[in-house]
Amino acid sequence: MIEFRAHGKLFVAGEYAVVEPGQPSVLIALDRAITARVSEGHGSGSVHSEEYGHLPLTWTRAEDGLALDREHHPYDYVMATIDLVEKLRAERGIAPRFHDLRIQSQLDDASGRKFGLGSSAAVTVATVGALDRFYGLGLTQRDRFRVALLATIRVNPRASGGDLAASTFGGWLRYSAPDRELLAAMLRPAPGPGDGDRRGDGTVSGILDDADAWTGFDVQRLPAPADLRLLVGWTGSPASTTKLVSVVREHRNGGYQAFLDESRTCVDDLTTGLQTGDAERTLDALRRARVLLQRLGASVGSKIETDRLATLCDVVEAAGGAAKPSGAGGGDCGIALVPADTDLTAIHRAWEAHDIRHLSVAVQAPEGDLDD
């Protein structure tokens, strides 16, 4: 049996702005993971996951792709990934095989509650990694990320891919996205109205090898802050990233470019603070990133920082640290950095008093060489 693990993530800064090609963000990979295990299948393929209940999701091949046996199951990230890898496998002349895929997650609690740690991205990356080994595709780490992003935009065209980068590369990362609209267009072989002149041949291999298709994509490793400690709190309210990002896009106004510029400045300052070990600069950048999200939410009429997230952040700031919503906000997690000598017990107690759950997570060590 082949096994591949992909880790959860949290955004540190640059949310919302990162959906624009080339806009930078900072993320961390977490030491909680999704594991994909793949073994030989016979007559059909199957996906076993708690997402599908007790019965597996099964699939076979048809002339125009995969035939999915799903009376009430969504065509989700796993099946989009399997389908894309099958196309790549065929393009490379590798014989088809059926496989049984089993998925196990550490990103939710025992009752199945989701913490907003990037389970969709982690399961996509884990599936790509497991099938890469199963078929012997020989993908580099960057190629695994690219395949995962191509699969993701077939389900969610606006996804930035930042969570995929964290799941793929691990550690602290600075990330910016390619143009996903261009990538989606390149996946479609036949020209269509409004697609423009820039088209690919529809092959996965062609897109992976086309450097121009990935303009704007960048990933850099960042050092962990030496004199600061990471804290993560969960507010108990799940949030829809897709919905919140859509609200912001629909209500963009004349101040949107200013938001992008300020977000880049925050990320640049955070990057410099981490690279130079300047704790105060790091904390200041994180506090400014929080204010930026507050202003963005107010400008579009969306509550990015909920009351409970505000409490989470205020408790940390009163203790001398910095905190902000992580990701799209609207619930889920807040992320904090505090000086190493901070009384963490006091923060945890204050959070508990407001029904904020401290998550015992740490940053996952970097995975491999970024150039591989």
Short mmCIF file of C-alpha atoms in Angstrom, two decimals, residues 11 13-14 16-27 142 145-146 149 152-153 156-165 169 173-183 211-220 249 264 267:
data_model
loop_
_atom_site.label_atom_id
_atom_site.label_comp_id
_atom_site.label_asym_id
_atom_site.label_seq_id
_atom_site.Cartn_x
_atom_site.Cartn_y
_atom_site.Cartn_z
CA PHE A 11 -2.83 32.09 6.67
CA ALA A 13 -1.15 37.55 6.36
CA GLY A 14 -2.21 38.51 2.85
CA TYR A 16 -8.09 38.22 0.14
CA ALA A 17 -5.28 40.05 -1.67
CA VAL A 18 -3.67 36.70 -2.51
CA VAL A 19 -6.53 35.82 -4.87
CA GLU A 20 -5.06 38.38 -7.28
CA PRO A 21 -2.19 36.99 -9.39
CA GLY A 22 1.22 37.97 -8.03
CA GLN A 23 -0.09 39.34 -4.71
CA PRO A 24 2.00 37.98 -1.80
CA SER A 25 0.86 36.23 1.36
CA VAL A 26 2.42 34.38 4.29
CA LEU A 27 1.21 30.95 5.41
CA ARG A 142 6.46 21.97 -7.71
CA PHE A 145 1.56 21.65 -6.39
CA ARG A 146 0.68 22.60 -9.97
CA LEU A 149 -3.96 23.67 -8.28
CA THR A 152 -8.69 22.66 -7.45
CA ILE A 153 -9.67 25.35 -9.94
CA ASN A 156 -13.28 26.36 -7.15
CA PRO A 157 -11.92 28.64 -9.90
CA ARG A 158 -11.19 31.47 -7.45
CA ALA A 159 -9.02 29.46 -5.07
CA SER A 160 -5.66 31.17 -4.58
CA GLY A 161 -3.69 27.96 -4.07
CA GLY A 162 -1.99 29.28 -0.93
CA ASP A 163 -3.34 26.42 1.14
CA LEU A 164 -2.08 23.96 -1.48
CA ALA A 165 1.39 25.51 -1.28
CA PHE A 169 6.00 22.56 0.86
CA LEU A 173 6.07 30.31 3.34
CA ARG A 174 5.68 33.46 1.33
CA TYR A 175 3.36 32.68 -1.59
CA SER A 176 1.82 34.41 -4.58
CA ALA A 177 -0.57 32.87 -7.10
CA PRO A 178 -0.59 32.48 -10.88
CA ASP A 179 -3.54 33.55 -13.02
CA ARG A 180 -6.09 30.79 -12.41
CA GLU A 181 -8.44 32.10 -15.11
CA LEU A 182 -5.66 31.58 -17.63
CA LEU A 183 -4.97 28.08 -16.29
CA ALA A 211 6.47 28.67 -17.93
CA ASP A 212 4.24 31.56 -19.08
CA ALA A 213 1.19 29.78 -17.65
CA TRP A 214 2.67 30.12 -14.18
CA THR A 215 3.57 33.81 -14.26
CA GLY A 216 2.86 35.30 -10.84
CA PHE A 217 3.41 32.03 -8.98
CA ASP A 218 6.17 32.29 -6.41
CA VAL A 219 6.97 30.43 -3.23
CA GLN A 220 9.78 31.20 -0.78
CA ARG A 249 -14.99 40.55 -5.15
CA ARG A 264 1.68 43.90 0.04
CA VAL A 267 3.44 41.08 3.91
#
